[in-house]
Amino acid sequence: MEGERLALACLANEATKKIQWTKDDVSEIARAHIQQIGNNSTLVIKKVLTSDSGKYSCMAVNEADSASSSVDIRVTAKATIRWYFIVGPLLAVTVLAFIALKLWKRRIAAIGVGEVLRRLIPKLIIGVIKEDIIAAARPLQACSGLKAGIESAIHAMRKVFEEDDTEAILLVNSENAFNNLNRKVALQNIRQLCPPFSQYLFNTY
């Protein structure tokens, strides 16, 4: 994992004259420090990066012959938690508590608190990851990231309908398509297209 220390040891016998390290068949290994102690050699990278992934080989050479050994190293990126997954819910709970306190002081039954929370949390999340949603959805979704997108689509169709050279317009009777979709597949697609939004949708649906 990124940030950890990598140490590879090459052990040789007394007849060894030279030990040579390569990465992906290249002898110059950036950021690596080679420690030679007697007939043994150790390659060290103090804090690895994903770019340090590759095939590392050591070759021991003596007067008669040579021998080599290789290992594939794969450095994974350090997992990070986007700050808004923590701050967003905390902020939502704080605001909800404030609303509940106001309602309690006024002796008003907080019947709609659950609905308020359900509407408030996605608004907070979308406010933070708006650009990610726009990049994933446009231009296929007129309501995503396009200012007055739905209104523009309606006005564009009306303009086409009123033009003299328009002979016909196909009117499609749309229905609630979301409940007809394979929800599992849809959520998996969202995980690929817009990862920052996927966790909230998985928890909600």
Tab-separated table of N, CA and C in Angstrom, residues 18-159:
chain	number	residue	atom	x	y	z
A	18	LYS	N	29.210	-9.741	-8.311
A	18	LYS	CA	28.374	-8.548	-8.478
A	18	LYS	C	26.901	-8.923	-8.389
A	19	ILE	N	26.120	-8.038	-7.791
A	19	ILE	CA	24.657	-8.196	-7.753
A	19	ILE	C	24.039	-6.965	-8.414
A	20	GLN	N	23.192	-7.199	-9.387
A	20	GLN	CA	22.572	-6.093	-10.119
A	20	GLN	C	21.057	-6.164	-10.006
A	21	TRP	N	20.444	-5.017	-9.692
A	21	TRP	CA	18.982	-4.922	-9.566
A	21	TRP	C	18.403	-4.264	-10.820
A	22	THR	N	17.220	-4.719	-11.237
A	22	THR	CA	16.483	-4.084	-12.341
A	22	THR	C	15.004	-4.033	-11.986
A	23	LYS	N	14.338	-3.055	-12.578
A	23	LYS	CA	12.878	-2.963	-12.467
A	23	LYS	C	12.322	-2.904	-13.882
A	24	ASP	N	11.493	-3.892	-14.221
A	24	ASP	CA	10.969	-3.996	-15.585
A	24	ASP	C	12.100	-3.974	-16.604
A	25	ASP	N	13.200	-4.674	-16.273
A	25	ASP	CA	14.380	-4.828	-17.140
A	25	ASP	C	15.167	-3.527	-17.333
A	26	VAL	N	14.932	-2.544	-16.461
A	26	VAL	CA	15.682	-1.280	-16.509
A	26	VAL	C	16.552	-1.198	-15.260
A	27	SER	N	17.846	-0.942	-15.449
A	27	SER	CA	18.779	-0.961	-14.319
A	27	SER	C	18.675	0.274	-13.431
A	28	GLU	N	18.232	1.404	-13.991
A	28	GLU	CA	18.084	2.616	-13.193
A	28	GLU	C	16.722	2.587	-12.498
A	29	ILE	N	16.715	2.434	-11.179
A	29	ILE	CA	15.469	2.345	-10.416
A	29	ILE	C	15.315	3.628	-9.608
A	30	ALA	N	14.363	4.453	-10.011
A	30	ALA	CA	14.152	5.725	-9.327
A	30	ALA	C	13.666	5.501	-7.890
A	31	ARG	N	14.150	6.338	-6.974
A	31	ARG	CA	13.736	6.390	-5.571
A	31	ARG	C	14.181	5.160	-4.767
A	32	ALA	N	14.908	4.233	-5.380
A	32	ALA	CA	15.353	3.029	-4.654
A	32	ALA	C	16.765	3.223	-4.121
A	33	HIS	N	17.001	2.695	-2.933
A	33	HIS	CA	18.328	2.750	-2.310
A	33	HIS	C	18.850	1.315	-2.174
A	34	ILE	N	20.029	1.059	-2.704
A	34	ILE	CA	20.619	-0.277	-2.676
A	34	ILE	C	21.638	-0.359	-1.538
A	35	GLN	N	21.442	-1.320	-0.661
A	35	GLN	CA	22.369	-1.542	0.455
A	35	GLN	C	23.136	-2.839	0.212
A	36	GLN	N	24.467	-2.734	0.131
A	36	GLN	CA	25.317	-3.896	-0.115
A	36	GLN	C	26.052	-4.251	1.177
A	37	ILE	N	25.787	-5.437	1.691
A	37	ILE	CA	26.463	-5.929	2.898
A	37	ILE	C	27.065	-7.291	2.588
A	38	GLY	N	28.368	-7.339	2.431
A	38	GLY	CA	29.027	-8.589	2.081
A	38	GLY	C	28.570	-9.094	0.730
A	39	ASN	N	28.106	-10.326	0.676
A	39	ASN	CA	27.593	-10.907	-0.566
A	39	ASN	C	26.088	-10.717	-0.733
A	40	ASN	N	25.483	-10.017	0.183
A	40	ASN	CA	24.036	-9.807	0.142
A	40	ASN	C	23.719	-8.364	-0.231
A	41	SER	N	22.587	-8.192	-0.917
A	41	SER	CA	22.172	-6.860	-1.355
A	41	SER	C	20.691	-6.682	-1.038
A	42	THR	N	20.338	-5.472	-0.599
A	42	THR	CA	18.948	-5.170	-0.262
A	42	THR	C	18.509	-3.896	-0.980
A	43	LEU	N	17.366	-3.974	-1.653
A	43	LEU	CA	16.770	-2.810	-2.309
A	43	LEU	C	15.699	-2.240	-1.388
A	44	VAL	N	15.767	-0.953	-1.099
A	44	VAL	CA	14.844	-0.329	-0.148
A	44	VAL	C	14.200	0.908	-0.771
A	45	ILE	N	12.888	1.003	-0.660
A	45	ILE	CA	12.142	2.229	-0.976
A	45	ILE	C	11.381	2.595	0.294
A	46	LYS	N	11.696	3.752	0.850
A	46	LYS	CA	11.146	4.106	2.168
A	46	LYS	C	9.634	4.266	2.150
A	47	LYS	N	9.091	4.978	1.170
A	47	LYS	CA	7.643	5.163	1.079
A	47	LYS	C	7.224	4.937	-0.369
A	48	VAL	N	6.618	3.781	-0.629
A	48	VAL	CA	6.299	3.421	-2.005
A	48	VAL	C	5.104	4.209	-2.535
A	49	LEU	N	5.080	4.374	-3.845
A	49	LEU	CA	3.972	4.970	-4.568
A	49	LEU	C	3.442	3.937	-5.558
A	50	THR	N	2.277	4.209	-6.136
A	50	THR	CA	1.725	3.276	-7.122
A	50	THR	C	2.648	3.149	-8.327
A	51	SER	N	3.413	4.215	-8.616
A	51	SER	CA	4.349	4.177	-9.749
A	51	SER	C	5.523	3.226	-9.500
A	52	ASP	N	5.700	2.789	-8.258
A	52	ASP	CA	6.772	1.843	-7.943
A	52	ASP	C	6.387	0.397	-8.254
A	53	SER	N	5.159	0.184	-8.707
A	53	SER	CA	4.732	-1.166	-9.075
A	53	SER	C	5.534	-1.651	-10.272
A	54	GLY	N	5.808	-2.931	-10.321
A	54	GLY	CA	6.535	-3.500	-11.451
A	54	GLY	C	7.223	-4.799	-11.090
A	55	LYS	N	8.010	-5.295	-12.029
A	55	LYS	CA	8.745	-6.539	-11.835
A	55	LYS	C	10.178	-6.212	-11.411
A	56	TYR	N	10.536	-6.597	-10.182
A	56	TYR	CA	11.879	-6.357	-9.649
A	56	TYR	C	12.702	-7.638	-9.759
A	57	SER	N	13.910	-7.489	-10.262
A	57	SER	CA	14.782	-8.658	-10.438
A	57	SER	C	16.168	-8.369	-9.873
A	58	CYS	N	16.780	-9.374	-9.305
A	58	CYS	CA	18.177	-9.268	-8.896
A	58	CYS	C	18.961	-10.385	-9.586
A	59	MET	N	20.135	-10.043	-10.080
A	59	MET	CA	20.977	-11.011	-10.768
A	59	MET	C	22.344	-11.065	-10.096
A	60	ALA	N	22.729	-12.251	-9.658
A	60	ALA	CA	24.027	-12.463	-9.032
A	60	ALA	C	24.980	-13.043	-10.077
A	61	VAL	N	26.153	-12.430	-10.194
A	61	VAL	CA	27.113	-12.827	-11.229
A	61	VAL	C	28.412	-13.267	-10.568
A	62	ASN	N	28.951	-14.404	-11.033
A	62	ASN	CA	30.284	-14.835	-10.611
A	62	ASN	C	31.118	-15.142	-11.854
A	63	GLU	N	32.283	-15.667	-11.673
A	63	GLU	CA	33.177	-15.910	-12.806
A	63	GLU	C	32.648	-16.989	-13.747
A	64	ALA	N	31.899	-17.925	-13.234
A	64	ALA	CA	31.429	-19.050	-14.045
A	64	ALA	C	30.077	-18.790	-14.705
A	65	ASP	N	29.174	-18.161	-13.979
A	65	ASP	CA	27.796	-18.056	-14.499
A	65	ASP	C	27.055	-16.954	-13.762
A	66	SER	N	25.764	-16.874	-13.971
A	66	SER	CA	24.909	-15.909	-13.274
A	66	SER	C	23.572	-16.558	-12.946
A	67	ALA	N	22.902	-16.031	-11.945
A	67	ALA	CA	21.577	-16.522	-11.541
A	67	ALA	C	20.721	-15.319	-11.177
A	68	SER	N	19.431	-15.425	-11.449
A	68	SER	CA	18.541	-14.287	-11.185
A	68	SER	C	17.248	-14.753	-10.545
A	69	SER	N	16.589	-13.812	-9.891
A	69	SER	CA	15.292	-14.075	-9.259
A	69	SER	C	14.439	-12.821	-9.397
A	70	SER	N	13.133	-13.011	-9.576
A	70	SER	CA	12.239	-11.879	-9.819
A	70	SER	C	11.002	-11.960	-8.937
A	71	VAL	N	10.390	-10.804	-8.720
A	71	VAL	CA	9.141	-10.732	-7.971
A	71	VAL	C	8.314	-9.567	-8.510
A	72	ASP	N	7.016	-9.787	-8.634
A	72	ASP	CA	6.100	-8.729	-9.083
A	72	ASP	C	5.559	-7.985	-7.870
A	73	ILE	N	5.728	-6.674	-7.874
A	73	ILE	CA	5.248	-5.824	-6.785
A	73	ILE	C	4.097	-4.977	-7.296
A	74	ARG	N	2.989	-5.013	-6.583
A	74	ARG	CA	1.840	-4.178	-6.927
A	74	ARG	C	1.505	-3.289	-5.731
A	75	VAL	N	1.647	-1.994	-5.929
A	75	VAL	CA	1.373	-1.031	-4.861
A	75	VAL	C	-0.034	-0.489	-5.067
A	76	THR	N	-0.885	-0.669	-4.069
A	76	THR	CA	-2.260	-0.183	-4.162
A	76	THR	C	-2.360	1.212	-3.567
A	77	ALA	N	-3.290	1.988	-4.128
A	77	ALA	CA	-3.494	3.348	-3.634
A	77	ALA	C	-4.092	3.300	-2.238
A	78	LYS	N	-3.706	4.272	-1.436
A	78	LYS	CA	-4.217	4.344	-0.070
A	78	LYS	C	-5.684	4.747	-0.109
A	79	ALA	N	-6.510	3.985	0.580
A	79	ALA	CA	-7.935	4.281	0.602
A	79	ALA	C	-8.197	5.559	1.377
A	80	THR	N	-8.990	6.435	0.774
A	80	THR	CA	-9.334	7.699	1.428
A	80	THR	C	-10.843	7.829	1.531
A	81	ILE	N	-11.289	8.505	2.534
A	81	ILE	CA	-12.710	8.777	2.733
A	81	ILE	C	-12.935	10.252	2.462
A	82	ARG	N	-13.750	10.526	1.468
A	82	ARG	CA	-14.007	11.929	1.151
A	82	ARG	C	-14.639	12.625	2.347
A	83	TRP	N	-14.187	13.822	2.607
A	83	TRP	CA	-14.594	14.514	3.832
A	83	TRP	C	-16.090	14.740	3.902
A	84	TYR	N	-16.750	14.875	2.732
A	84	TYR	CA	-18.163	15.205	2.788
A	84	TYR	C	-19.022	14.022	3.223
A	85	PHE	N	-18.486	12.781	3.142
A	85	PHE	CA	-19.252	11.640	3.649
A	85	PHE	C	-19.359	11.695	5.168
A	86	ILE	N	-18.438	12.423	5.809
A	86	ILE	CA	-18.465	12.578	7.252
A	86	ILE	C	-19.154	13.880	7.636
A	87	VAL	N	-18.728	14.972	7.007
A	87	VAL	CA	-19.262	16.288	7.356
A	87	VAL	C	-20.726	16.418	6.970
A	88	GLY	N	-21.093	15.867	5.786
A	88	GLY	CA	-22.469	16.000	5.313
A	88	GLY	C	-23.497	15.467	6.308
A	89	PRO	N	-23.398	14.182	6.695
A	89	PRO	CA	-24.362	13.655	7.665
A	89	PRO	C	-24.335	14.373	9.008
A	90	LEU	N	-23.137	14.770	9.484
A	90	LEU	CA	-23.059	15.500	10.751
A	90	LEU	C	-23.780	16.837	10.657
A	91	LEU	N	-23.571	17.517	9.524
A	91	LEU	CA	-24.251	18.789	9.334
A	91	LEU	C	-25.756	18.591	9.259
A	92	ALA	N	-26.181	17.523	8.566
A	92	ALA	CA	-27.612	17.252	8.450
A	92	ALA	C	-28.234	16.985	9.821
A	93	VAL	N	-27.553	16.188	10.641
A	93	VAL	CA	-28.062	15.880	11.981
A	93	VAL	C	-28.126	17.136	12.836
A	94	THR	N	-27.111	18.008	12.704
A	94	THR	CA	-27.090	19.255	13.466
A	94	THR	C	-28.273	20.140	13.096
A	95	VAL	N	-28.490	20.275	11.785
A	95	VAL	CA	-29.614	21.105	11.321
A	95	VAL	C	-30.940	20.506	11.769
A	96	LEU	N	-31.053	19.179	11.670
A	96	LEU	CA	-32.286	18.516	12.085
A	96	LEU	C	-32.540	18.718	13.576
A	97	ALA	N	-31.481	18.625	14.390
A	97	ALA	CA	-31.625	18.839	15.826
A	97	ALA	C	-32.074	20.267	16.111
A	98	PHE	N	-31.543	21.217	15.347
A	98	PHE	CA	-31.928	22.617	15.528
A	98	PHE	C	-33.418	22.808	15.196
A	99	ILE	N	-33.865	22.170	14.088
A	99	ILE	CA	-35.277	22.270	13.702
A	99	ILE	C	-36.168	21.641	14.770
A	100	ALA	N	-35.750	20.451	15.251
A	100	ALA	CA	-36.538	19.766	16.269
A	100	ALA	C	-36.638	20.597	17.546
A	101	LEU	N	-35.544	21.273	17.906
A	101	LEU	CA	-35.551	22.118	19.100
A	101	LEU	C	-36.517	23.279	18.941
A	102	LYS	N	-36.513	23.884	17.752
A	102	LYS	CA	-37.426	24.999	17.499
A	102	LYS	C	-38.879	24.537	17.578
A	103	LEU	N	-39.134	23.350	16.975
A	103	LEU	CA	-40.488	22.825	17.012
A	103	LEU	C	-40.916	22.485	18.440
A	104	TRP	N	-39.987	21.943	19.234
A	104	TRP	CA	-40.318	21.584	20.616
A	104	TRP	C	-40.634	22.833	21.433
A	105	LYS	N	-39.860	23.886	21.209
A	105	LYS	CA	-40.102	25.123	21.955
A	105	LYS	C	-41.467	25.707	21.621
A	106	ARG	N	-41.895	25.496	20.391
A	106	ARG	CA	-43.198	26.026	19.983
A	106	ARG	C	-44.319	25.018	20.214
A	107	ARG	N	-43.954	23.870	20.823
A	107	ARG	CA	-44.925	22.817	21.115
A	107	ARG	C	-45.636	22.338	19.844
A	108	ILE	N	-44.852	22.219	18.759
A	108	ILE	CA	-45.424	21.736	17.501
A	108	ILE	C	-44.942	20.307	17.295
A	109	ALA	N	-45.824	19.421	16.986
A	109	ALA	CA	-45.444	18.024	16.764
A	109	ALA	C	-44.584	17.926	15.511
A	110	ALA	N	-43.416	17.308	15.655
A	110	ALA	CA	-42.471	17.215	14.533
A	110	ALA	C	-42.814	16.012	13.665
A	111	ILE	N	-43.960	16.090	13.016
A	111	ILE	CA	-44.425	14.958	12.219
A	111	ILE	C	-43.566	14.774	10.971
A	112	GLY	N	-43.146	15.886	10.377
A	112	GLY	CA	-42.436	15.804	9.102
A	112	GLY	C	-40.930	15.760	9.221
A	113	VAL	N	-40.397	15.473	10.404
A	113	VAL	CA	-38.940	15.512	10.580
A	113	VAL	C	-38.250	14.471	9.706
A	114	GLY	N	-38.812	13.244	9.618
A	114	GLY	CA	-38.194	12.212	8.794
A	114	GLY	C	-38.106	12.622	7.340
A	115	GLU	N	-39.171	13.222	6.830
A	115	GLU	CA	-39.175	13.674	5.451
A	115	GLU	C	-38.184	14.806	5.244
A	116	VAL	N	-38.054	15.685	6.239
A	116	VAL	CA	-37.084	16.788	6.151
A	116	VAL	C	-35.672	16.238	6.037
A	117	LEU	N	-35.351	15.252	6.872
A	117	LEU	CA	-34.010	14.659	6.837
A	117	LEU	C	-33.742	13.992	5.494
A	118	ARG	N	-34.756	13.304	4.971
A	118	ARG	CA	-34.580	12.605	3.689
A	118	ARG	C	-34.323	13.592	2.560
A	119	ARG	N	-34.915	14.762	2.629
A	119	ARG	CA	-34.702	15.766	1.584
A	119	ARG	C	-33.422	16.552	1.813
A	120	LEU	N	-33.051	16.734	3.074
A	120	LEU	CA	-31.923	17.590	3.408
A	120	LEU	C	-30.579	16.927	3.069
A	121	ILE	N	-30.434	15.657	3.420
A	121	ILE	CA	-29.153	14.976	3.206
A	121	ILE	C	-28.746	14.941	1.733
A	122	PRO	N	-29.644	14.527	0.800
A	122	PRO	CA	-29.208	14.533	-0.603
A	122	PRO	C	-28.869	15.920	-1.126
A	123	LYS	N	-29.580	16.951	-0.643
A	123	LYS	CA	-29.255	18.308	-1.081
A	123	LYS	C	-27.851	18.701	-0.641
A	124	LEU	N	-27.479	18.310	0.575
A	124	LEU	CA	-26.134	18.612	1.066
A	124	LEU	C	-25.078	17.866	0.256
A	125	ILE	N	-25.328	16.583	-0.008
A	125	ILE	CA	-24.362	15.784	-0.765
A	125	ILE	C	-24.230	16.293	-2.189
A	126	ILE	N	-25.372	16.557	-2.837
A	126	ILE	CA	-25.339	17.040	-4.223
A	126	ILE	C	-24.655	18.393	-4.308
A	127	GLY	N	-24.830	19.212	-3.281
A	127	GLY	CA	-24.170	20.515	-3.284
A	127	GLY	C	-22.658	20.397	-3.324
A	128	VAL	N	-22.128	19.305	-2.742
A	128	VAL	CA	-20.677	19.114	-2.696
A	128	VAL	C	-20.159	18.417	-3.950
A	129	ILE	N	-20.886	17.420	-4.447
A	129	ILE	CA	-20.387	16.627	-5.583
A	129	ILE	C	-21.120	16.985	-6.875
A	130	LYS	N	-21.595	18.209	-6.976
A	130	LYS	CA	-22.362	18.636	-8.153
A	130	LYS	C	-21.590	18.419	-9.445
A	131	GLU	N	-20.309	18.787	-9.451
A	131	GLU	CA	-19.509	18.670	-10.672
A	131	GLU	C	-19.340	17.212	-11.089
A	132	ASP	N	-19.218	16.299	-10.120
A	132	ASP	CA	-19.102	14.875	-10.451
A	132	ASP	C	-20.372	14.367	-11.116
A	133	ILE	N	-21.535	14.807	-10.614
A	133	ILE	CA	-22.816	14.373	-11.181
A	133	ILE	C	-22.995	14.928	-12.581
A	134	ILE	N	-22.614	16.207	-12.766
A	134	ILE	CA	-22.731	16.824	-14.090
A	134	ILE	C	-21.872	16.070	-15.101
A	135	ALA	N	-20.640	15.768	-14.718
A	135	ALA	CA	-19.722	15.073	-15.632
A	135	ALA	C	-20.242	13.690	-15.996
A	136	ALA	N	-20.923	13.023	-15.056
A	136	ALA	CA	-21.397	11.660	-15.303
A	136	ALA	C	-22.700	11.630	-16.102
A	137	ALA	N	-23.571	12.628	-15.938
A	137	ALA	CA	-24.923	12.554	-16.492
A	137	ALA	C	-25.150	13.363	-17.760
A	138	ARG	N	-24.497	14.485	-17.906
A	138	ARG	CA	-24.809	15.294	-19.083
A	138	ARG	C	-24.112	14.716	-20.317
A	139	PRO	N	-24.613	14.943	-21.523
A	139	PRO	CA	-25.821	15.714	-21.839
A	139	PRO	C	-27.076	14.861	-21.913
A	140	LEU	N	-27.008	13.599	-21.429
A	140	LEU	CA	-28.148	12.702	-21.552
A	140	LEU	C	-29.299	13.097	-20.642
A	141	GLN	N	-29.001	13.719	-19.511
A	141	GLN	CA	-30.029	14.109	-18.556
A	141	GLN	C	-30.213	15.620	-18.568
A	142	ALA	N	-31.351	16.080	-19.046
A	142	ALA	CA	-31.588	17.521	-19.137
A	142	ALA	C	-31.685	18.174	-17.770
A	143	CYS	N	-31.995	17.381	-16.733
A	143	CYS	CA	-32.171	17.958	-15.399
A	143	CYS	C	-30.878	17.941	-14.595
A	144	SER	N	-29.778	17.479	-15.191
A	144	SER	CA	-28.542	17.336	-14.437
A	144	SER	C	-27.480	18.294	-14.956
A	145	GLY	N	-27.286	19.380	-14.226
A	145	GLY	CA	-26.197	20.293	-14.536
A	145	GLY	C	-26.465	21.278	-15.645
A	146	LEU	N	-27.612	21.172	-16.288
A	146	LEU	CA	-27.961	22.121	-17.336
A	146	LEU	C	-28.963	23.118	-16.767
A	147	LYS	N	-28.596	24.360	-16.718
A	147	LYS	CA	-29.462	25.372	-16.128
A	147	LYS	C	-30.751	25.463	-16.934
A	148	ALA	N	-31.880	25.317	-16.234
A	148	ALA	CA	-33.201	25.329	-16.877
A	148	ALA	C	-33.248	24.300	-18.008
A	149	GLY	N	-32.612	23.155	-17.800
A	149	GLY	CA	-32.507	22.152	-18.860
A	149	GLY	C	-33.850	21.605	-19.315
A	150	ILE	N	-34.729	21.254	-18.367
A	150	ILE	CA	-36.030	20.696	-18.725
A	150	ILE	C	-36.869	21.742	-19.440
A	151	GLU	N	-36.863	22.990	-18.917
A	151	GLU	CA	-37.616	24.063	-19.547
A	151	GLU	C	-37.124	24.310	-20.970
A	152	SER	N	-35.794	24.256	-21.150
A	152	SER	CA	-35.227	24.460	-22.482
A	152	SER	C	-35.674	23.381	-23.448
A	153	ALA	N	-35.731	22.139	-22.961
A	153	ALA	CA	-36.167	21.042	-23.813
A	153	ALA	C	-37.621	21.229	-24.245
A	154	ILE	N	-38.461	21.678	-23.309
A	154	ILE	CA	-39.879	21.899	-23.632
A	154	ILE	C	-40.025	23.019	-24.659
A	155	HIS	N	-39.302	24.137	-24.436
A	155	HIS	CA	-39.388	25.256	-25.375
A	155	HIS	C	-38.841	24.870	-26.740
A	156	ALA	N	-37.791	24.035	-26.764
A	156	ALA	CA	-37.228	23.605	-28.045
A	156	ALA	C	-38.234	22.766	-28.819
A	157	MET	N	-38.948	21.863	-28.131
A	157	MET	CA	-39.956	21.044	-28.806
A	157	MET	C	-41.118	21.895	-29.303
A	158	ARG	N	-41.506	22.916	-28.516
A	158	ARG	CA	-42.595	23.784	-28.954
A	158	ARG	C	-42.196	24.575	-30.194
A	159	LYS	N	-40.915	25.006	-30.213
A	159	LYS	CA	-40.428	25.748	-31.374
A	159	LYS	C	-40.432	24.868	-32.617
